[in-house]
mmCIF file of C-alpha atoms in Angstrom:
data_model
loop_
_atom_site.group_PDB
_atom_site.id
_atom_site.type_symbol
_atom_site.label_atom_id
_atom_site.label_comp_id
_atom_site.label_asym_id
_atom_site.label_seq_id
_atom_site.Cartn_x
_atom_site.Cartn_y
_atom_site.Cartn_z
ATOM 1 C CA UNK A 1 -15.864 -74.068 -32.878
ATOM 2 C CA UNK A 2 -17.585 -76.183 -30.597
ATOM 3 C CA UNK A 3 -21.526 -77.355 -31.527
ATOM 4 C CA UNK A 4 -23.948 -79.008 -28.642
ATOM 5 C CA UNK A 5 -27.464 -80.721 -28.514
ATOM 6 C CA UNK A 6 -29.111 -81.985 -25.188
ATOM 7 C CA UNK A 7 -31.368 -83.946 -25.061
ATOM 8 C CA UNK A 8 -33.502 -86.122 -21.923
ATOM 9 C CA UNK A 9 -35.187 -83.455 -20.681
ATOM 10 C CA UNK A 10 -39.020 -83.448 -20.147
ATOM 11 C CA UNK A 11 -42.266 -84.184 -17.150
ATOM 12 C CA UNK A 12 -41.701 -85.851 -13.709
ATOM 13 C CA UNK A 13 -43.484 -86.183 -10.462
ATOM 14 C CA UNK A 14 -40.648 -85.377 -7.080
ATOM 15 C CA UNK A 15 -39.104 -87.838 -5.857
ATOM 16 C CA UNK A 16 -38.584 -89.304 -10.249
ATOM 17 C CA UNK A 17 -35.620 -89.027 -11.848
ATOM 18 C CA UNK A 18 -34.498 -87.924 -15.484
ATOM 19 C CA UNK A 19 -31.205 -88.272 -16.849
ATOM 20 C CA UNK A 20 -30.052 -85.721 -18.997
ATOM 21 C CA UNK A 21 -27.073 -86.162 -22.534
ATOM 22 C CA UNK A 22 -25.397 -83.487 -24.242
ATOM 23 C CA UNK A 23 -24.124 -84.049 -27.569
ATOM 24 C CA UNK A 24 -20.975 -82.334 -28.930
ATOM 25 C CA UNK A 25 -18.800 -81.630 -32.377
ATOM 26 C CA UNK A 26 -16.972 -79.087 -33.492
ATOM 27 C CA UNK A 27 -13.323 -80.019 -31.932
ATOM 28 C CA UNK A 28 -11.888 -82.156 -29.844
ATOM 29 C CA UNK A 29 -14.233 -83.210 -27.688
ATOM 30 C CA UNK A 30 -11.220 -84.688 -24.349
ATOM 31 C CA UNK A 31 -10.001 -80.741 -24.744
ATOM 32 C CA UNK A 32 -12.575 -79.725 -22.716
ATOM 33 C CA UNK A 33 -14.415 -79.763 -20.106
ATOM 34 C CA UNK A 34 -18.080 -79.165 -19.996
ATOM 35 C CA UNK A 35 -20.566 -77.950 -17.319
ATOM 36 C CA UNK A 36 -24.824 -78.042 -17.124
ATOM 37 C CA UNK A 37 -26.498 -75.199 -15.406
ATOM 38 C CA UNK A 38 -30.178 -74.218 -15.427
ATOM 39 C CA UNK A 39 -31.976 -71.130 -14.992
ATOM 40 C CA UNK A 40 -35.886 -71.083 -13.541
ATOM 41 C CA UNK A 41 -38.624 -68.240 -14.794
ATOM 42 C CA UNK A 42 -37.984 -65.195 -13.067
ATOM 43 C CA UNK A 43 -34.628 -66.344 -12.283
ATOM 44 C CA UNK A 44 -30.581 -66.401 -12.782
ATOM 45 C CA UNK A 45 -29.540 -69.549 -14.665
ATOM 46 C CA UNK A 46 -26.940 -70.826 -11.664
ATOM 47 C CA UNK A 47 -23.633 -73.420 -12.023
ATOM 48 C CA UNK A 48 -25.505 -76.927 -11.333
ATOM 49 C CA UNK A 49 -22.586 -79.139 -12.410
ATOM 50 C CA UNK A 50 -18.813 -79.800 -14.132
ATOM 51 C CA UNK A 51 -16.337 -82.048 -15.062
ATOM 52 C CA UNK A 52 -12.656 -81.788 -15.983
ATOM 53 C CA UNK A 53 -11.697 -83.618 -19.651
ATOM 54 C CA UNK A 54 -10.401 -86.181 -18.845
ATOM 55 C CA UNK A 55 -13.928 -86.706 -15.934
ATOM 56 C CA UNK A 56 -11.034 -87.081 -12.765
ATOM 57 C CA UNK A 57 -13.165 -83.532 -11.232
ATOM 58 C CA UNK A 58 -16.104 -83.345 -10.858
ATOM 59 C CA UNK A 59 -18.451 -79.868 -8.930
ATOM 60 C CA UNK A 60 -21.792 -80.046 -7.884
ATOM 61 C CA UNK A 61 -24.231 -76.994 -6.901
ATOM 62 C CA UNK A 62 -24.516 -77.610 -2.615
ATOM 63 C CA UNK A 63 -29.044 -77.844 -4.061
ATOM 64 C CA UNK A 64 -27.540 -81.227 -5.509
ATOM 65 C CA UNK A 65 -24.721 -82.952 -3.853
ATOM 66 C CA UNK A 66 -26.171 -86.356 -3.245
ATOM 67 C CA UNK A 67 -29.086 -86.715 -6.546
ATOM 68 C CA UNK A 68 -27.354 -85.269 -9.400
ATOM 69 C CA UNK A 69 -24.273 -87.329 -10.784
ATOM 70 C CA UNK A 70 -22.179 -85.521 -14.264
ATOM 71 C CA UNK A 71 -20.028 -88.028 -15.956
ATOM 72 C CA UNK A 72 -18.953 -88.032 -19.439
ATOM 73 C CA UNK A 73 -17.997 -90.635 -22.450
ATOM 74 C CA UNK A 74 -15.788 -88.970 -24.423
ATOM 75 C CA UNK A 75 -15.945 -91.962 -27.539
ATOM 76 C CA UNK A 76 -19.429 -91.030 -27.892
ATOM 77 C CA UNK A 77 -18.824 -87.456 -27.614
ATOM 78 C CA UNK A 78 -21.501 -86.816 -25.395
ATOM 79 C CA UNK A 79 -22.097 -85.168 -20.645
ATOM 80 C CA UNK A 80 -24.819 -86.699 -18.631
ATOM 81 C CA UNK A 81 -26.383 -85.743 -16.425
ATOM 82 C CA UNK A 82 -27.780 -88.433 -14.494
ATOM 83 C CA UNK A 83 -30.944 -86.944 -11.484
ATOM 84 C CA UNK A 84 -32.392 -88.594 -8.610
ATOM 85 C CA UNK A 85 -34.596 -87.340 -6.039
ATOM 86 C CA UNK A 86 -36.367 -84.542 -7.948
ATOM 87 C CA UNK A 87 -38.295 -81.890 -6.490
ATOM 88 C CA UNK A 88 -40.177 -78.826 -7.737
ATOM 89 C CA UNK A 89 -37.980 -76.840 -7.628
ATOM 90 C CA UNK A 90 -35.769 -78.498 -10.139
ATOM 91 C CA UNK A 91 -37.768 -77.410 -12.492
ATOM 92 C CA UNK A 92 -36.314 -75.048 -14.918
ATOM 93 C CA UNK A 93 -34.492 -74.707 -18.669
ATOM 94 C CA UNK A 94 -30.985 -77.565 -18.933
ATOM 95 C CA UNK A 95 -27.852 -76.623 -20.025
ATOM 96 C CA UNK A 96 -25.269 -78.188 -20.961
ATOM 97 C CA UNK A 97 -22.294 -75.789 -21.693
ATOM 98 C CA UNK A 98 -18.478 -76.231 -22.997
ATOM 99 C CA UNK A 99 -15.231 -74.724 -21.370
ATOM 100 C CA UNK A 100 -12.678 -74.951 -23.002
ATOM 101 C CA UNK A 101 -9.610 -73.491 -21.570
ATOM 102 C CA UNK A 102 -10.419 -74.863 -17.344
ATOM 103 C CA UNK A 103 -11.333 -77.096 -15.666
ATOM 104 C CA UNK A 104 -15.281 -77.765 -15.313
ATOM 105 C CA UNK A 105 -15.757 -75.374 -11.695
ATOM 106 C CA UNK A 106 -18.037 -72.773 -11.023
ATOM 107 C CA UNK A 107 -17.004 -70.074 -11.094
ATOM 108 C CA UNK A 108 -14.653 -70.535 -15.232
ATOM 109 C CA UNK A 109 -16.326 -69.682 -18.778
ATOM 110 C CA UNK A 110 -18.086 -71.583 -20.823
ATOM 111 C CA UNK A 111 -16.798 -70.733 -23.976
ATOM 112 C CA UNK A 112 -20.133 -72.803 -26.149
ATOM 113 C CA UNK A 113 -23.569 -72.983 -24.873
ATOM 114 C CA UNK A 114 -27.124 -75.266 -26.204
ATOM 115 C CA UNK A 115 -29.878 -74.515 -26.979
ATOM 116 C CA UNK A 116 -31.951 -76.136 -24.197
ATOM 117 C CA UNK A 117 -33.910 -78.893 -22.506
ATOM 118 C CA UNK A 118 -36.721 -78.201 -20.297
ATOM 119 C CA UNK A 119 -37.081 -79.888 -16.638
ATOM 120 C CA UNK A 120 -40.529 -79.718 -15.556
ATOM 121 C CA UNK A 121 -41.684 -81.709 -11.784
ATOM 122 C CA UNK A 122 -44.561 -81.765 -10.263
ATOM 123 C CA UNK A 123 -45.463 -82.301 -7.204
#
């Protein structure tokens, strides 16, 4: 079992920055990959970024490349999503998820999910 709790969401103006955190507990954190997803109102949930268990491999959706950075600190059981140059279209609920058997790539199965944190970007 893995429990995930996101934090760091909020309201920010376009062009601003936010850093999301996801604290994990349960299974050994350094044994699995992690991902960030988001879901905007009326839209399907989409992959944002993923990171392998070691942090050596990262993956990004084209829409966030160059603006978002995923990282992890295994000693703190935490994965981060640093977001800069935010746009109104980044407004969504952001979820972290655990990928127990893969590399954190977008087309893999994610087994555990957090409750989400709201990010709102005003224009």
